[in-house]
Short mmCIF file of C-alpha atoms and ligand atoms in Angstrom, two decimals:
data_model
loop_
_atom_site.label_atom_id
_atom_site.label_comp_id
_atom_site.label_asym_id
_atom_site.label_seq_id
_atom_site.Cartn_x
_atom_site.Cartn_y
_atom_site.Cartn_z
CA MET A 71 -26.57 -7.27 28.71
CA ILE A 72 -28.47 -4.21 29.70
CA VAL A 73 -28.06 -2.55 33.03
CA VAL A 74 -31.42 -0.98 33.81
CA MET A 75 -31.01 1.92 36.22
CA ARG A 76 -33.66 2.72 38.81
CA ARG A 77 -36.12 5.49 37.99
CA GLY A 78 -34.53 8.71 39.17
CA ALA A 79 -31.02 7.20 39.40
CA GLU A 80 -28.44 9.92 39.89
CA LYS A 81 -26.01 11.06 37.23
CA ALA A 82 -23.06 10.00 39.38
CA GLU A 83 -24.54 6.50 39.74
CA ILE A 84 -25.03 6.21 35.98
CA GLU A 85 -21.47 7.37 35.31
CA HIS A 86 -20.15 4.99 37.94
CA MET A 87 -21.96 2.05 36.35
CA ALA A 88 -20.82 2.98 32.85
CA GLN A 89 -17.24 2.97 34.14
CA ARG A 90 -17.79 -0.35 35.86
CA VAL A 91 -19.07 -1.84 32.60
CA GLU A 92 -15.96 -0.57 30.79
CA SER A 93 -13.69 -1.93 33.53
CA LEU A 94 -15.10 -5.39 32.81
CA GLY A 95 -13.81 -5.04 29.25
CA LEU A 96 -17.26 -4.28 27.81
CA LYS A 97 -18.34 -1.22 25.85
CA ALA A 98 -20.89 0.96 27.66
CA HIS A 99 -23.66 2.77 25.77
CA VAL A 100 -25.68 5.02 28.02
CA ILE A 101 -29.21 5.44 26.68
CA VAL A 102 -31.22 8.09 28.47
CA GLY A 103 -34.93 7.39 28.10
CA GLU A 104 -37.97 9.34 29.22
CA GLU A 105 -38.82 6.69 31.81
CA ARG A 106 -35.36 5.57 32.84
CA THR A 107 -31.77 5.23 31.80
CA VAL A 108 -30.24 1.97 30.64
CA ILE A 109 -26.63 1.10 29.97
CA ALA A 110 -26.06 -1.38 27.18
CA ALA A 111 -22.97 -3.46 27.99
CA ILE A 112 -21.66 -4.79 24.71
CA GLY A 113 -18.95 -7.39 24.26
CA ASP A 114 -17.94 -10.85 25.38
CA LYS A 115 -19.83 -11.41 28.59
CA ARG A 116 -19.26 -13.91 31.38
CA GLU A 117 -21.82 -15.09 33.91
CA GLU A 118 -20.11 -13.51 36.94
CA MET A 119 -20.31 -10.07 35.30
CA LYS A 120 -24.08 -10.00 35.67
CA GLU A 121 -23.87 -10.51 39.44
CA SER A 122 -21.14 -7.96 39.84
CA LEU A 123 -23.17 -5.32 37.96
CA GLU A 124 -26.41 -6.13 39.78
CA SER A 125 -24.92 -5.03 43.08
CA GLY A 126 -23.98 -1.58 41.72
CA PRO A 127 -25.45 1.69 43.00
CA GLY A 128 -28.75 2.76 41.39
CA VAL A 129 -29.17 -0.50 39.46
CA ALA A 130 -32.70 -1.92 39.12
CA ALA A 131 -31.88 -5.02 37.06
CA VAL A 132 -29.36 -6.58 34.70
CA MET A 133 -30.86 -8.45 31.76
CA PRO A 134 -29.58 -10.24 28.70
CA ILE A 135 -30.34 -8.65 25.31
CA LEU A 136 -32.02 -11.41 23.33
CA ALA A 137 -31.78 -9.89 19.84
CA PRO A 138 -28.50 -10.41 17.91
CA TYR A 139 -28.34 -6.64 17.43
CA LYS A 140 -28.02 -4.80 20.71
CA VAL A 141 -27.88 -1.00 20.62
CA ALA A 142 -30.43 -0.92 17.78
CA SER A 143 -32.96 -3.06 19.63
CA ARG A 144 -36.13 -1.87 21.33
CA GLU A 145 -35.22 -4.02 24.31
CA VAL A 146 -32.46 -1.54 25.04
CA LYS A 147 -34.37 1.62 24.12
CA PRO A 148 -38.17 1.36 24.16
CA GLU A 149 -38.75 4.94 22.95
CA SER A 150 -38.58 5.60 19.22
CA THR A 151 -35.56 7.57 18.04
CA GLN A 152 -36.18 10.77 16.14
CA VAL A 153 -33.42 11.93 13.81
CA VAL A 154 -33.45 15.70 13.46
CA VAL A 155 -31.24 17.50 10.94
CA ARG A 156 -32.15 21.12 10.25
CA ASP A 157 -35.87 20.97 9.30
CA LEU A 158 -35.75 17.26 8.50
CA LYS A 159 -37.47 15.32 11.30
CA VAL A 160 -37.68 11.57 10.93
CA GLY A 161 -39.33 9.25 13.45
CA ALA A 162 -41.41 9.28 16.62
CA GLY A 163 -44.54 10.59 14.90
CA SER A 164 -42.84 12.82 12.33
CA LEU A 165 -42.57 11.97 8.66
CA GLY A 166 -39.59 13.51 6.86
CA VAL A 167 -39.46 13.80 3.08
CA ILE A 168 -36.13 13.69 1.25
CA ALA A 169 -36.42 14.45 -2.47
CA GLY A 170 -34.15 15.24 -5.38
CA PRO A 171 -32.35 13.79 -8.35
CA CYS A 172 -30.61 10.44 -8.42
CA SER A 173 -27.42 12.25 -9.50
CA VAL A 174 -26.33 15.84 -9.23
CA GLU A 175 -25.85 16.85 -12.87
CA SER A 176 -25.64 20.64 -13.03
CA GLU A 177 -26.32 23.77 -11.02
CA GLU A 178 -29.47 24.48 -13.00
CA GLN A 179 -30.86 20.95 -12.58
CA LEU A 180 -30.17 20.89 -8.86
CA ILE A 181 -31.39 24.32 -7.86
CA THR A 182 -34.56 24.01 -9.96
CA THR A 183 -35.32 20.72 -8.22
CA ALA A 184 -34.40 22.04 -4.78
CA ARG A 185 -36.75 25.04 -5.06
CA ALA A 186 -39.62 22.90 -6.31
CA VAL A 187 -39.34 20.11 -3.75
CA LYS A 188 -39.04 22.64 -0.95
CA LYS A 189 -42.17 24.43 -2.16
CA ALA A 190 -44.04 21.12 -2.24
CA GLY A 191 -43.02 20.34 1.36
CA ALA A 192 -39.77 18.33 1.32
CA THR A 193 -37.33 19.19 4.11
CA ALA A 194 -34.24 17.52 2.66
CA LEU A 195 -32.60 17.44 -0.75
CA ARG A 196 -31.06 14.23 -2.06
CA GLY A 197 -28.58 13.96 -4.93
CA GLY A 198 -25.68 11.62 -5.59
CA ALA A 199 -22.26 13.11 -6.21
CA PHE A 200 -20.48 9.75 -5.89
CA LYS A 201 -22.58 7.24 -7.79
CA PRO A 202 -22.36 3.44 -7.39
CA ARG A 203 -23.09 2.33 -10.94
CA THR A 204 -23.52 -1.24 -12.10
CA SER A 205 -21.42 -0.49 -15.17
CA PRO A 206 -18.02 1.20 -14.91
CA TYR A 207 -18.88 2.93 -18.23
CA ALA A 208 -21.93 4.71 -16.79
CA PHE A 209 -21.85 8.26 -15.35
CA GLN A 210 -19.99 8.07 -12.02
CA GLY A 211 -21.12 11.39 -10.54
CA MET A 212 -19.71 14.91 -10.27
CA LYS A 213 -17.79 14.10 -7.08
CA GLU A 214 -16.63 17.18 -5.12
CA GLU A 215 -18.12 19.56 -7.73
CA GLY A 216 -21.48 17.91 -7.06
CA LEU A 217 -21.03 18.26 -3.29
CA LYS A 218 -20.39 21.98 -3.76
CA LEU A 219 -23.60 22.36 -5.74
CA LEU A 220 -25.50 20.54 -2.99
CA ALA A 221 -24.07 22.88 -0.35
CA ALA A 222 -25.02 25.89 -2.49
CA ALA A 223 -28.59 24.57 -2.81
CA ARG A 224 -28.75 24.22 0.98
CA GLU A 225 -27.48 27.78 1.32
CA GLU A 226 -30.34 29.07 -0.78
CA THR A 227 -33.20 26.83 0.37
CA GLY A 228 -32.27 25.68 3.88
CA LEU A 229 -32.93 22.06 2.87
CA ALA A 230 -30.80 19.44 4.64
CA ILE A 231 -28.47 17.60 2.26
CA VAL A 232 -28.52 13.80 1.88
CA THR A 233 -25.82 12.30 -0.32
CA GLU A 234 -24.04 8.99 -0.70
CA VAL A 235 -20.55 8.18 0.52
CA MET A 236 -19.02 5.13 -1.12
CA SER A 237 -15.74 4.56 0.69
CA PRO A 238 -14.16 5.16 4.10
CA GLU A 239 -11.56 7.51 2.56
CA ASP A 240 -14.32 9.82 1.29
CA VAL A 241 -16.21 10.15 4.58
CA GLU A 242 -14.37 13.29 5.68
CA LEU A 243 -14.87 15.00 2.33
CA VAL A 244 -18.57 14.13 2.03
CA ALA A 245 -19.21 15.06 5.68
CA LYS A 246 -17.72 18.49 4.97
CA TYR A 247 -20.68 19.26 2.67
CA ALA A 248 -23.51 16.90 3.66
CA ASP A 249 -25.91 16.77 6.61
CA VAL A 250 -26.79 13.11 6.13
CA LEU A 251 -24.42 10.42 4.84
CA GLN A 252 -26.21 7.86 2.69
CA ILE A 253 -24.74 4.37 2.77
CA GLY A 254 -25.96 2.72 -0.39
CA ALA A 255 -27.51 -0.70 -0.80
CA ARG A 256 -24.34 -2.09 -2.38
CA ASN A 257 -22.31 -0.97 0.62
CA MET A 258 -24.62 -2.09 3.43
CA GLN A 259 -22.07 -4.65 4.57
CA ASN A 260 -18.95 -2.56 3.96
CA TYR A 261 -17.99 -2.71 7.61
CA ARG A 262 -15.08 -0.26 7.45
CA LEU A 263 -17.37 2.29 5.78
CA LEU A 264 -20.06 1.74 8.44
CA GLU A 265 -17.51 2.29 11.19
CA ALA A 266 -16.11 5.41 9.55
CA CYS A 267 -19.63 6.87 9.31
CA GLY A 268 -20.14 5.99 12.96
CA ARG A 269 -17.25 8.23 13.94
CA VAL A 270 -18.47 11.48 12.34
CA ASP A 271 -21.02 13.95 13.57
CA ARG A 272 -23.47 13.43 10.71
CA ALA A 273 -26.73 11.50 10.54
CA VAL A 274 -26.64 8.28 8.51
CA LEU A 275 -29.20 6.87 6.08
CA LEU A 276 -28.44 3.17 5.80
CA LYS A 277 -30.02 1.42 2.85
CA ARG A 278 -30.91 -2.26 2.89
CA GLY A 279 -28.90 -4.43 0.54
CA PRO A 280 -31.11 -6.01 -2.15
CA ALA A 281 -30.20 -9.48 -0.87
CA ALA A 282 -29.87 -8.70 2.83
CA THR A 283 -32.18 -9.95 5.57
CA ILE A 284 -33.61 -7.52 8.08
CA ASP A 285 -31.36 -8.94 10.81
CA GLU A 286 -28.37 -8.24 8.56
CA LEU A 287 -29.59 -4.66 8.07
CA LEU A 288 -29.90 -4.19 11.83
CA LEU A 289 -26.47 -5.70 12.45
CA ALA A 290 -25.04 -3.31 9.85
CA ALA A 291 -26.67 -0.40 11.72
CA GLU A 292 -25.06 -1.76 14.87
CA TYR A 293 -21.60 -1.08 13.37
CA VAL A 294 -22.50 2.62 13.06
CA LEU A 295 -24.15 2.84 16.48
CA ASN A 296 -21.24 1.10 18.19
CA GLU A 297 -18.88 3.85 17.12
CA GLY A 298 -21.06 6.35 18.98
CA ASN A 299 -23.26 7.76 16.22
CA GLN A 300 -26.88 7.30 17.29
CA ASN A 301 -28.44 9.27 14.42
CA VAL A 302 -29.18 6.35 12.14
CA MET A 303 -32.14 5.96 9.77
CA LEU A 304 -32.85 2.59 8.17
CA CYS A 305 -34.02 2.56 4.57
CA GLU A 306 -36.05 -0.12 2.80
CA ARG A 307 -35.34 0.30 -0.90
CA GLY A 308 -36.59 -3.04 -2.21
CA ILE A 309 -35.08 -6.49 -2.49
CA ARG A 310 -34.35 -8.80 -5.38
CA THR A 311 -36.93 -11.53 -5.96
CA PHE A 312 -38.08 -13.67 -8.91
CA GLU A 313 -40.59 -10.92 -9.76
CA ALA A 314 -39.57 -8.88 -12.79
CA HIS A 315 -42.46 -6.45 -13.14
CA THR A 316 -40.71 -4.01 -10.85
CA ARG A 317 -36.99 -3.26 -10.62
CA PHE A 318 -36.98 -4.57 -7.04
CA THR A 319 -39.76 -5.86 -4.78
CA LEU A 320 -40.71 -3.30 -2.15
CA PRO A 321 -41.83 -5.04 1.06
CA LEU A 322 -43.78 -2.56 3.15
CA ALA A 323 -44.23 -5.02 6.02
CA THR A 324 -40.63 -4.08 6.77
CA VAL A 325 -41.96 -0.90 8.41
CA PRO A 326 -44.19 -2.34 11.16
CA TYR A 327 -41.76 -5.25 11.60
CA LEU A 328 -38.82 -2.92 12.19
CA HIS A 329 -40.92 -0.77 14.49
CA GLN A 330 -41.37 -3.84 16.69
CA LYS A 331 -37.70 -4.70 16.73
CA THR A 332 -35.87 -1.38 16.74
CA HIS A 333 -36.22 2.19 17.94
CA LEU A 334 -34.52 3.50 14.79
CA PRO A 335 -36.70 5.31 12.23
CA VAL A 336 -37.58 3.64 8.95
CA VAL A 337 -37.47 5.44 5.60
CA ILE A 338 -38.98 4.03 2.41
CA ASP A 339 -37.51 4.52 -1.06
CA PRO A 340 -40.34 3.85 -3.53
CA SER A 341 -38.20 5.05 -6.46
CA HIS A 342 -35.61 2.27 -6.34
CA GLY A 343 -38.21 -0.01 -4.74
CA THR A 344 -40.36 -0.01 -7.85
CA GLY A 345 -38.14 1.31 -10.66
CA HIS A 346 -41.15 2.91 -12.37
CA ALA A 347 -42.19 6.54 -11.93
CA TYR A 348 -45.86 5.66 -12.42
CA LEU A 349 -45.81 3.41 -9.32
CA VAL A 350 -44.10 5.86 -7.00
CA GLU A 351 -47.04 8.01 -5.90
CA ASP A 352 -49.18 5.09 -4.76
CA MET A 353 -46.28 3.42 -2.97
CA CYS A 354 -45.51 6.70 -1.19
CA ALA A 355 -49.10 6.92 0.05
CA ALA A 356 -48.98 3.26 1.12
CA SER A 357 -45.69 3.86 2.95
CA VAL A 358 -47.23 6.70 4.94
CA ALA A 359 -50.26 4.53 5.70
CA VAL A 360 -48.07 1.71 7.03
CA GLY A 361 -46.24 4.07 9.39
CA ALA A 362 -43.02 4.94 7.55
CA ASP A 363 -41.01 7.66 9.32
CA GLY A 364 -39.63 9.05 6.09
CA LEU A 365 -39.66 8.91 2.31
CA ILE A 366 -36.76 9.32 -0.09
CA ILE A 367 -37.99 10.09 -3.58
CA GLU A 368 -36.14 10.67 -6.85
CA VAL A 369 -37.27 13.88 -8.57
CA HIS A 370 -35.88 15.47 -11.75
CA PRO A 371 -37.06 18.52 -13.72
CA LYS A 372 -36.76 16.51 -16.94
CA PRO A 373 -36.71 12.80 -16.07
CA GLU A 374 -36.31 11.80 -19.73
CA GLU A 375 -32.96 13.64 -19.82
CA ALA A 376 -31.62 12.33 -16.47
CA MET A 377 -28.13 10.84 -16.44
CA SER A 378 -29.27 8.08 -14.06
CA ASP A 379 -32.57 6.54 -12.95
CA GLY A 380 -34.77 8.86 -15.06
CA TYR A 381 -37.36 6.08 -15.59
CA GLN A 382 -38.13 6.02 -11.86
CA SER A 383 -37.90 9.78 -11.23
CA LEU A 384 -40.96 11.99 -10.74
CA ASN A 385 -41.10 15.33 -12.50
CA LEU A 386 -41.74 18.43 -10.40
CA GLU A 387 -45.47 18.39 -10.92
CA GLN A 388 -45.80 14.70 -10.13
CA PHE A 389 -43.84 15.25 -6.94
CA ALA A 390 -46.16 18.05 -5.79
CA HIS A 391 -49.14 15.81 -6.52
CA THR A 392 -47.56 12.94 -4.56
CA MET A 393 -46.94 15.20 -1.58
CA ALA A 394 -50.54 16.36 -1.55
CA LYS A 395 -51.75 12.77 -1.50
CA CYS A 396 -49.32 11.75 1.25
CA ARG A 397 -50.41 14.71 3.33
CA LYS A 398 -54.02 13.49 3.23
CA VAL A 399 -52.95 10.06 4.51
CA ALA A 400 -50.70 11.61 7.16
CA ASP A 401 -53.49 13.92 8.34
CA ALA A 402 -55.91 11.02 8.62
CA LEU A 403 -53.44 9.15 10.82
CA GLY A 404 -52.29 12.10 12.93
CA ILE A 405 -48.74 12.00 11.56
CA GLU A 406 -46.78 15.24 11.43
CA MET A 407 -45.56 15.91 7.89
C1 PEP B 713 -29.57 6.00 -4.99
O1 PEP B 713 -30.15 6.40 -3.96
O2 PEP B 713 -29.53 6.65 -6.05
C2 PEP B 713 -29.00 4.63 -4.96
C3 PEP B 713 -27.96 4.32 -5.72
O3 PEP B 713 -29.67 3.82 -4.14
P1 PEP B 713 -29.43 2.28 -3.72
O4 PEP B 713 -28.11 2.28 -2.96
O5 PEP B 713 -30.60 1.96 -2.85
O6 PEP B 713 -29.39 1.47 -4.97
MN1 MN B 714 -30.91 6.33 -8.08
#
């Protein structure tokens, strides 16, 4: 249910109603909007609860939330959420660009990339230190050494750091160095990991599982939101279909669809979404055109020498070219980039 407070309801009334929701055994999420405040009451509801809440001070209406996801839904929060981390601004009219290598490999590789992507206009640096690899024999990442290199790159460039966390036990360590915790496609339904990321003061980039429906993605986001962390970005990174021309199939209709259903910003990953560097630029431009709130792009100074995902990584020049093209589309549509 959502308890919709009257326009101009007082702080004391809102606090009172949040407590009343909790006293009914439900979890209260207070969402302060520009127009009015609503309290999402999450949990096992009974019919008599609605009546009891309706009579509360400052309450305009009590309504059921129709979507299976609750805190993520636009029914609860009509205004778009903007996630802001340092200079990275994602959502509500701002397009944030996250760029960098698939894996952190060395100081030289990372800092060269960081300087170049910053110069071209990115506001966040990506780079995996803990890598989820299909084969246990493939490079698994530099772990804490990689996190330290990311933090050093932030120190020099000011770029926000986005990096993956693979297990609940690593959340504290990764959060010590990162600004944004990436939950990878393979872990989208790792519920203990989602909850652990919901309890730390770091933004979350939640990637769609290659075989997950959009409702499943939103319900996964709900696990993070329910723990109190509202800084969640959803990421479409392609799904598995019968089509083999691309590594995954990148459905861009996800963007306007999610904008209808949720207030959370939507980031597109054209690198994993296509699996081919030569397709990335056009899919970036298309993502901007369709209203994406962010892009996450794999960039490497020497893609042919990359320890992971080199075939889908842009080199520094290609990245600058891609940014220039995206900027033209963003300008035409009045999007801040
Ligand atoms: C990555 O970003 O390098 C990655 C492993 O992504 P995904 O979880 O989408 O496969
Ligand atoms: Mn990758």
